[in-house]
Amino acid sequence: MECFGKTATKSTISRPIAHERLEENMKRTKTSDYKLVQKLRRVWCEGSFGTMKIKHNLYKIYKRGIQKIHEQCLFSALALNVKRMNDKSNELATKKWKNNK
């Protein structure tokens, strides 16, 4: 065993502590349920975050400190939700108006 040196008597192969969990997770990523959840996540979470980055000034953080950054993210989410509520309200008002015609 030249690669271990002249004094080495045995070689040891080690494995990370949570390797079994890693293997379970890798198997889970190939299931249809996982793929569906990831697809929905892209639509719900990533779409909202992308909108906040582009339209609500989250592309770059202009404040310092975790508390102030947290505040900026909350205000961005608040703005996005207010816009969605306004759109939904307009949609419902339009439906009601069309039904009363």
mmCIF file of N, CA and C in Angstrom:
data_model
loop_
_atom_site.group_PDB
_atom_site.id
_atom_site.type_symbol
_atom_site.label_atom_id
_atom_site.label_comp_id
_atom_site.label_asym_id
_atom_site.label_seq_id
_atom_site.Cartn_x
_atom_site.Cartn_y
_atom_site.Cartn_z
ATOM 1 N N MET A 1 0.823 -1.175 0.000
ATOM 2 C CA MET A 1 0.000 0.000 0.000
ATOM 3 C C MET A 1 0.873 1.246 0.000
ATOM 4 N N GLU A 2 1.375 1.584 -1.116
ATOM 5 C CA GLU A 2 2.270 2.735 -1.217
ATOM 6 C C GLU A 2 1.524 4.057 -1.063
ATOM 7 N N CYS A 3 0.272 4.101 -1.461
ATOM 8 C CA CYS A 3 -0.449 5.371 -1.417
ATOM 9 C C CYS A 3 -0.717 5.837 0.009
ATOM 10 N N PHE A 4 -0.699 4.936 1.006
ATOM 11 C CA PHE A 4 -0.932 5.320 2.385
ATOM 12 C C PHE A 4 0.363 5.499 3.166
ATOM 13 N N GLY A 5 1.447 5.230 2.571
ATOM 14 C CA GLY A 5 2.729 5.355 3.252
ATOM 15 C C GLY A 5 3.191 4.020 3.811
ATOM 16 N N LYS A 6 4.416 3.961 4.264
ATOM 17 C CA LYS A 6 5.012 2.712 4.740
ATOM 18 C C LYS A 6 4.496 2.311 6.123
ATOM 19 N N THR A 7 4.052 3.272 6.921
ATOM 20 C CA THR A 7 3.635 2.949 8.288
ATOM 21 C C THR A 7 2.155 2.578 8.389
ATOM 22 N N ALA A 8 1.384 2.819 7.350
ATOM 23 C CA ALA A 8 -0.056 2.521 7.396
ATOM 24 C C ALA A 8 -0.281 1.021 7.311
ATOM 25 N N THR A 9 -1.147 0.521 8.209
ATOM 26 C CA THR A 9 -1.437 -0.911 8.214
ATOM 27 C C THR A 9 -2.815 -1.215 7.632
ATOM 28 N N LYS A 10 -3.702 -0.209 7.645
ATOM 29 C CA LYS A 10 -5.025 -0.430 7.072
ATOM 30 C C LYS A 10 -5.557 0.880 6.489
ATOM 31 N N SER A 11 -6.496 0.749 5.577
ATOM 32 C CA SER A 11 -7.131 1.935 4.988
ATOM 33 C C SER A 11 -8.562 2.026 5.515
ATOM 34 N N THR A 12 -9.022 3.236 5.703
ATOM 35 C CA THR A 12 -10.365 3.465 6.222
ATOM 36 C C THR A 12 -11.151 4.295 5.222
ATOM 37 N N ILE A 13 -12.337 3.840 4.938
ATOM 38 C CA ILE A 13 -13.229 4.606 4.070
ATOM 39 C C ILE A 13 -14.306 5.179 4.969
ATOM 40 N N SER A 14 -14.403 6.492 4.989
ATOM 41 C CA SER A 14 -15.415 7.112 5.855
ATOM 42 C C SER A 14 -16.569 7.633 5.008
ATOM 43 N N ARG A 15 -17.682 7.744 5.660
ATOM 44 C CA ARG A 15 -18.911 8.188 5.023
ATOM 45 C C ARG A 15 -19.532 9.274 5.896
ATOM 46 N N PRO A 16 -20.116 10.310 5.288
ATOM 47 C CA PRO A 16 -20.730 11.359 6.117
ATOM 48 C C PRO A 16 -21.804 10.787 7.043
ATOM 49 N N ILE A 17 -22.009 11.440 8.174
ATOM 50 C CA ILE A 17 -22.952 10.958 9.187
ATOM 51 C C ILE A 17 -24.355 10.814 8.612
ATOM 52 N N ALA A 18 -24.807 11.792 7.860
ATOM 53 C CA ALA A 18 -26.189 11.797 7.370
ATOM 54 C C ALA A 18 -26.291 11.277 5.937
ATOM 55 N N HIS A 19 -25.389 10.395 5.554
ATOM 56 C CA HIS A 19 -25.390 9.907 4.171
ATOM 57 C C HIS A 19 -26.674 9.129 3.839
ATOM 58 N N GLU A 20 -27.203 8.394 4.804
ATOM 59 C CA GLU A 20 -28.445 7.659 4.564
ATOM 60 C C GLU A 20 -29.588 8.632 4.251
ATOM 61 N N ARG A 21 -29.642 9.736 4.997
ATOM 62 C CA ARG A 21 -30.672 10.758 4.751
ATOM 63 C C ARG A 21 -30.500 11.373 3.366
ATOM 64 N N LEU A 22 -29.278 11.602 2.994
ATOM 65 C CA LEU A 22 -29.000 12.148 1.675
ATOM 66 C C LEU A 22 -29.488 11.205 0.576
ATOM 67 N N GLU A 23 -29.236 9.930 0.755
ATOM 68 C CA GLU A 23 -29.695 8.941 -0.225
ATOM 69 C C GLU A 23 -31.220 8.890 -0.289
ATOM 70 N N GLU A 24 -31.891 8.983 0.888
ATOM 71 C CA GLU A 24 -33.359 9.007 0.913
ATOM 72 C C GLU A 24 -33.890 10.220 0.161
ATOM 73 N N ASN A 25 -33.266 11.368 0.385
ATOM 74 C CA ASN A 25 -33.700 12.586 -0.293
ATOM 75 C C ASN A 25 -33.484 12.497 -1.805
ATOM 76 N N MET A 26 -32.407 11.893 -2.201
ATOM 77 C CA MET A 26 -32.147 11.739 -3.634
ATOM 78 C C MET A 26 -33.203 10.849 -4.274
ATOM 79 N N LYS A 27 -33.625 9.801 -3.567
ATOM 80 C CA LYS A 27 -34.696 8.936 -4.085
ATOM 81 C C LYS A 27 -36.008 9.701 -4.169
ATOM 82 N N ARG A 28 -36.265 10.530 -3.143
ATOM 83 C CA ARG A 28 -37.506 11.299 -3.098
ATOM 84 C C ARG A 28 -37.593 12.289 -4.259
ATOM 85 N N THR A 29 -36.472 12.837 -4.699
ATOM 86 C CA THR A 29 -36.492 13.826 -5.777
ATOM 87 C C THR A 29 -36.920 13.227 -7.107
ATOM 88 N N LYS A 30 -36.911 11.924 -7.214
ATOM 89 C CA LYS A 30 -37.299 11.279 -8.468
ATOM 90 C C LYS A 30 -38.782 10.891 -8.502
ATOM 91 N N THR A 31 -39.525 11.128 -7.416
ATOM 92 C CA THR A 31 -40.933 10.753 -7.378
ATOM 93 C C THR A 31 -41.788 11.814 -8.068
ATOM 94 N N SER A 32 -42.961 11.399 -8.510
ATOM 95 C CA SER A 32 -43.865 12.323 -9.196
ATOM 96 C C SER A 32 -44.434 13.369 -8.228
ATOM 97 N N ASP A 33 -44.639 12.992 -6.961
ATOM 98 C CA ASP A 33 -45.140 13.947 -5.967
ATOM 99 C C ASP A 33 -44.149 15.096 -5.774
ATOM 100 N N TYR A 34 -42.882 14.762 -5.673
ATOM 101 C CA TYR A 34 -41.852 15.780 -5.490
ATOM 102 C C TYR A 34 -41.826 16.724 -6.689
ATOM 103 N N LYS A 35 -41.904 16.170 -7.883
ATOM 104 C CA LYS A 35 -41.873 16.991 -9.093
ATOM 105 C C LYS A 35 -43.074 17.923 -9.148
ATOM 106 N N LEU A 36 -44.238 17.459 -8.714
ATOM 107 C CA LEU A 36 -45.438 18.294 -8.689
ATOM 108 C C LEU A 36 -45.273 19.440 -7.689
ATOM 109 N N VAL A 37 -44.776 19.130 -6.508
ATOM 110 C CA VAL A 37 -44.582 20.152 -5.485
ATOM 111 C C VAL A 37 -43.585 21.205 -5.964
ATOM 112 N N GLN A 38 -42.529 20.768 -6.608
ATOM 113 C CA GLN A 38 -41.540 21.716 -7.117
ATOM 114 C C GLN A 38 -42.127 22.603 -8.216
ATOM 115 N N LYS A 39 -42.974 22.029 -9.048
ATOM 116 C CA LYS A 39 -43.626 22.802 -10.112
ATOM 117 C C LYS A 39 -44.531 23.872 -9.506
ATOM 118 N N LEU A 40 -45.318 23.492 -8.498
ATOM 119 C CA LEU A 40 -46.193 24.451 -7.829
ATOM 120 C C LEU A 40 -45.377 25.519 -7.105
ATOM 121 N N ARG A 41 -44.274 25.124 -6.511
ATOM 122 C CA ARG A 41 -43.412 26.073 -5.806
ATOM 123 C C ARG A 41 -42.890 27.126 -6.766
ATOM 124 N N ARG A 42 -42.499 26.704 -7.964
ATOM 125 C CA ARG A 42 -42.005 27.657 -8.953
ATOM 126 C C ARG A 42 -43.066 28.690 -9.291
ATOM 127 N N VAL A 43 -44.309 28.237 -9.399
ATOM 128 C CA VAL A 43 -45.394 29.147 -9.755
ATOM 129 C C VAL A 43 -45.703 30.086 -8.594
ATOM 130 N N TRP A 44 -45.867 29.542 -7.381
ATOM 131 C CA TRP A 44 -46.298 30.348 -6.248
ATOM 132 C C TRP A 44 -45.161 31.181 -5.660
ATOM 133 N N CYS A 45 -44.120 30.533 -5.224
ATOM 134 C CA CYS A 45 -43.064 31.232 -4.486
ATOM 135 C C CYS A 45 -42.132 32.018 -5.400
ATOM 136 N N GLU A 46 -41.596 31.350 -6.376
ATOM 137 C CA GLU A 46 -40.600 32.004 -7.221
ATOM 138 C C GLU A 46 -41.214 33.125 -8.042
ATOM 139 N N GLY A 47 -42.463 32.951 -8.466
ATOM 140 C CA GLY A 47 -43.128 34.012 -9.214
ATOM 141 C C GLY A 47 -43.310 35.257 -8.376
ATOM 142 N N SER A 48 -43.738 35.082 -7.131
ATOM 143 C CA SER A 48 -43.919 36.216 -6.221
ATOM 144 C C SER A 48 -42.592 36.889 -5.922
ATOM 145 N N PHE A 49 -41.580 36.099 -5.669
ATOM 146 C CA PHE A 49 -40.273 36.678 -5.358
ATOM 147 C C PHE A 49 -39.718 37.419 -6.563
ATOM 148 N N GLY A 50 -39.893 36.855 -7.754
ATOM 149 C CA GLY A 50 -39.436 37.526 -8.967
ATOM 150 C C GLY A 50 -40.149 38.848 -9.176
ATOM 151 N N THR A 51 -41.454 38.870 -8.928
ATOM 152 C CA THR A 51 -42.222 40.108 -9.047
ATOM 153 C C THR A 51 -41.728 41.143 -8.043
ATOM 154 N N MET A 52 -41.487 40.710 -6.812
ATOM 155 C CA MET A 52 -41.001 41.647 -5.796
ATOM 156 C C MET A 52 -39.617 42.177 -6.160
ATOM 157 N N LYS A 53 -38.773 41.328 -6.717
ATOM 158 C CA LYS A 53 -37.441 41.784 -7.112
ATOM 159 C C LYS A 53 -37.523 42.837 -8.212
ATOM 160 N N ILE A 54 -38.357 42.571 -9.218
ATOM 161 C CA ILE A 54 -38.397 43.453 -10.376
ATOM 162 C C ILE A 54 -39.206 44.720 -10.107
ATOM 163 N N LYS A 55 -40.383 44.576 -9.511
ATOM 164 C CA LYS A 55 -41.307 45.708 -9.417
ATOM 165 C C LYS A 55 -41.369 46.374 -8.050
ATOM 166 N N HIS A 56 -40.812 45.759 -7.024
ATOM 167 C CA HIS A 56 -40.936 46.310 -5.678
ATOM 168 C C HIS A 56 -39.585 46.535 -5.015
ATOM 169 N N ASN A 57 -38.591 46.805 -5.822
ATOM 170 C CA ASN A 57 -37.291 47.278 -5.328
ATOM 171 C C ASN A 57 -36.565 46.291 -4.411
ATOM 172 N N LEU A 58 -36.688 45.004 -4.683
ATOM 173 C CA LEU A 58 -35.925 44.032 -3.896
ATOM 174 C C LEU A 58 -34.717 43.501 -4.652
ATOM 175 N N TYR A 59 -34.454 44.053 -5.814
ATOM 176 C CA TYR A 59 -33.286 43.589 -6.574
ATOM 177 C C TYR A 59 -32.012 43.920 -5.814
ATOM 178 N N LYS A 60 -32.026 45.058 -5.153
ATOM 179 C CA LYS A 60 -30.870 45.473 -4.364
ATOM 180 C C LYS A 60 -31.386 46.007 -3.036
ATOM 181 N N ILE A 61 -30.751 45.632 -1.959
ATOM 182 C CA ILE A 61 -31.148 46.087 -0.635
ATOM 183 C C ILE A 61 -30.417 47.395 -0.339
ATOM 184 N N TYR A 62 -31.181 48.398 0.046
ATOM 185 C CA TYR A 62 -30.604 49.717 0.282
ATOM 186 C C TYR A 62 -30.436 50.039 1.756
ATOM 187 N N LYS A 63 -30.815 49.136 2.629
ATOM 188 C CA LYS A 63 -30.728 49.374 4.066
ATOM 189 C C LYS A 63 -29.657 48.486 4.676
ATOM 190 N N ARG A 64 -29.266 48.818 5.875
ATOM 191 C CA ARG A 64 -28.277 48.018 6.600
ATOM 192 C C ARG A 64 -28.906 47.444 7.861
ATOM 193 N N GLY A 65 -28.521 46.240 8.169
ATOM 194 C CA GLY A 65 -29.019 45.593 9.386
ATOM 195 C C GLY A 65 -30.152 44.634 9.062
ATOM 196 N N ILE A 66 -30.144 43.508 9.745
ATOM 197 C CA ILE A 66 -31.121 42.453 9.507
ATOM 198 C C ILE A 66 -32.544 42.967 9.731
ATOM 199 N N GLN A 67 -32.765 43.742 10.797
ATOM 200 C CA GLN A 67 -34.105 44.240 11.112
ATOM 201 C C GLN A 67 -34.631 45.135 9.993
ATOM 202 N N LYS A 68 -33.790 46.028 9.468
ATOM 203 C CA LYS A 68 -34.232 46.940 8.411
ATOM 204 C C LYS A 68 -34.444 46.207 7.089
ATOM 205 N N ILE A 69 -33.622 45.212 6.807
ATOM 206 C CA ILE A 69 -33.794 44.416 5.589
ATOM 207 C C ILE A 69 -35.091 43.615 5.688
ATOM 208 N N HIS A 70 -35.338 43.046 6.860
ATOM 209 C CA HIS A 70 -36.580 42.310 7.103
ATOM 210 C C HIS A 70 -37.782 43.234 6.876
ATOM 211 N N GLU A 71 -37.676 44.446 7.361
ATOM 212 C CA GLU A 71 -38.735 45.444 7.189
ATOM 213 C C GLU A 71 -38.965 45.746 5.707
ATOM 214 N N GLN A 72 -37.885 45.919 4.955
ATOM 215 C CA GLN A 72 -38.012 46.200 3.528
ATOM 216 C C GLN A 72 -38.699 45.044 2.799
ATOM 217 N N CYS A 73 -38.350 43.811 3.142
ATOM 218 C CA CYS A 73 -38.982 42.642 2.519
ATOM 219 C C CYS A 73 -40.465 42.561 2.870
ATOM 220 N N LEU A 74 -40.800 42.865 4.124
ATOM 221 C CA LEU A 74 -42.210 42.843 4.529
ATOM 222 C C LEU A 74 -43.018 43.912 3.798
ATOM 223 N N PHE A 75 -42.451 45.111 3.642
ATOM 224 C CA PHE A 75 -43.163 46.152 2.908
ATOM 225 C C PHE A 75 -43.343 45.776 1.442
ATOM 226 N N SER A 76 -42.362 45.109 0.881
ATOM 227 C CA SER A 76 -42.475 44.649 -0.502
ATOM 228 C C SER A 76 -43.592 43.623 -0.635
ATOM 229 N N ALA A 77 -43.654 42.680 0.298
ATOM 230 C CA ALA A 77 -44.719 41.666 0.286
ATOM 231 C C ALA A 77 -46.081 42.316 0.519
ATOM 232 N N LEU A 78 -46.125 43.314 1.394
ATOM 233 C CA LEU A 78 -47.367 44.036 1.647
ATOM 234 C C LEU A 78 -47.855 44.726 0.382
ATOM 235 N N ALA A 79 -46.947 45.386 -0.333
ATOM 236 C CA ALA A 79 -47.315 46.064 -1.578
ATOM 237 C C ALA A 79 -47.854 45.065 -2.597
ATOM 238 N N LEU A 80 -47.205 43.925 -2.717
ATOM 239 C CA LEU A 80 -47.653 42.904 -3.662
ATOM 240 C C LEU A 80 -49.050 42.395 -3.289
ATOM 241 N N ASN A 81 -49.291 42.161 -2.001
ATOM 242 C CA ASN A 81 -50.599 41.670 -1.559
ATOM 243 C C ASN A 81 -51.693 42.716 -1.736
ATOM 244 N N VAL A 82 -51.386 43.991 -1.486
ATOM 245 C CA VAL A 82 -52.370 45.055 -1.684
ATOM 246 C C VAL A 82 -52.747 45.139 -3.164
ATOM 247 N N LYS A 83 -51.766 45.027 -4.035
ATOM 248 C CA LYS A 83 -52.057 45.045 -5.479
ATOM 249 C C LYS A 83 -52.929 43.858 -5.872
ATOM 250 N N ARG A 84 -52.639 42.693 -5.329
ATOM 251 C CA ARG A 84 -53.447 41.504 -5.645
ATOM 252 C C ARG A 84 -54.874 41.659 -5.118
ATOM 253 N N MET A 85 -55.011 42.202 -3.922
ATOM 254 C CA MET A 85 -56.347 42.425 -3.368
ATOM 255 C C MET A 85 -57.123 43.423 -4.220
ATOM 256 N N ASN A 86 -56.461 44.465 -4.684
ATOM 257 C CA ASN A 86 -57.097 45.461 -5.532
ATOM 258 C C ASN A 86 -57.548 44.832 -6.852
ATOM 259 N N ASP A 87 -56.689 44.024 -7.443
ATOM 260 C CA ASP A 87 -57.049 43.349 -8.696
ATOM 261 C C ASP A 87 -58.252 42.430 -8.492
ATOM 262 N N LYS A 88 -58.240 41.675 -7.393
ATOM 263 C CA LYS A 88 -59.346 40.762 -7.102
ATOM 264 C C LYS A 88 -60.635 41.542 -6.859
ATOM 265 N N SER A 89 -60.556 42.660 -6.140
ATOM 266 C CA SER A 89 -61.717 43.490 -5.874
ATOM 267 C C SER A 89 -62.297 44.047 -7.178
ATOM 268 N N ASN A 90 -61.425 44.505 -8.061
ATOM 269 C CA ASN A 90 -61.885 45.018 -9.362
ATOM 270 C C ASN A 90 -62.529 43.918 -10.186
ATOM 271 N N GLU A 91 -61.948 42.732 -10.116
ATOM 272 C CA GLU A 91 -62.493 41.588 -10.857
ATOM 273 C C GLU A 91 -63.897 41.241 -10.349
ATOM 274 N N LEU A 92 -64.077 41.217 -9.030
ATOM 275 C CA LEU A 92 -65.389 40.908 -8.447
ATOM 276 C C LEU A 92 -66.408 42.009 -8.761
ATOM 277 N N ALA A 93 -65.967 43.262 -8.723
ATOM 278 C CA ALA A 93 -66.874 44.369 -9.031
ATOM 279 C C ALA A 93 -67.322 44.310 -10.490
ATOM 280 N N THR A 94 -66.415 43.954 -11.378
ATOM 281 C CA THR A 94 -66.752 43.839 -12.798
ATOM 282 C C THR A 94 -67.756 42.716 -13.017
ATOM 283 N N LYS A 95 -67.569 41.576 -12.355
ATOM 284 C CA LYS A 95 -68.501 40.456 -12.476
ATOM 285 C C LYS A 95 -69.891 40.864 -11.968
ATOM 286 N N LYS A 96 -69.908 41.546 -10.824
ATOM 287 C CA LYS A 96 -71.181 41.978 -10.249
ATOM 288 C C LYS A 96 -71.883 42.963 -11.180
ATOM 289 N N TRP A 97 -71.144 43.885 -11.755
ATOM 290 C CA TRP A 97 -71.691 44.877 -12.659
ATOM 291 C C TRP A 97 -72.276 44.208 -13.908
ATOM 292 N N LYS A 98 -71.550 43.215 -14.442
ATOM 293 C CA LYS A 98 -72.027 42.500 -15.644
ATOM 294 C C LYS A 98 -73.279 41.702 -15.331
ATOM 295 N N ASN A 99 -73.380 41.139 -14.134
ATOM 296 C CA ASN A 99 -74.561 40.346 -13.757
ATOM 297 C C ASN A 99 -75.796 41.226 -13.547
ATOM 298 N N ASN A 100 -75.599 42.480 -13.162
ATOM 299 C CA ASN A 100 -76.722 43.389 -12.930
ATOM 300 C C ASN A 100 -77.227 44.053 -14.202
ATOM 301 N N LYS A 101 -76.523 43.920 -15.289
ATOM 302 C CA LYS A 101 -76.943 44.528 -16.571
ATOM 303 C C LYS A 101 -78.191 43.905 -17.101
#
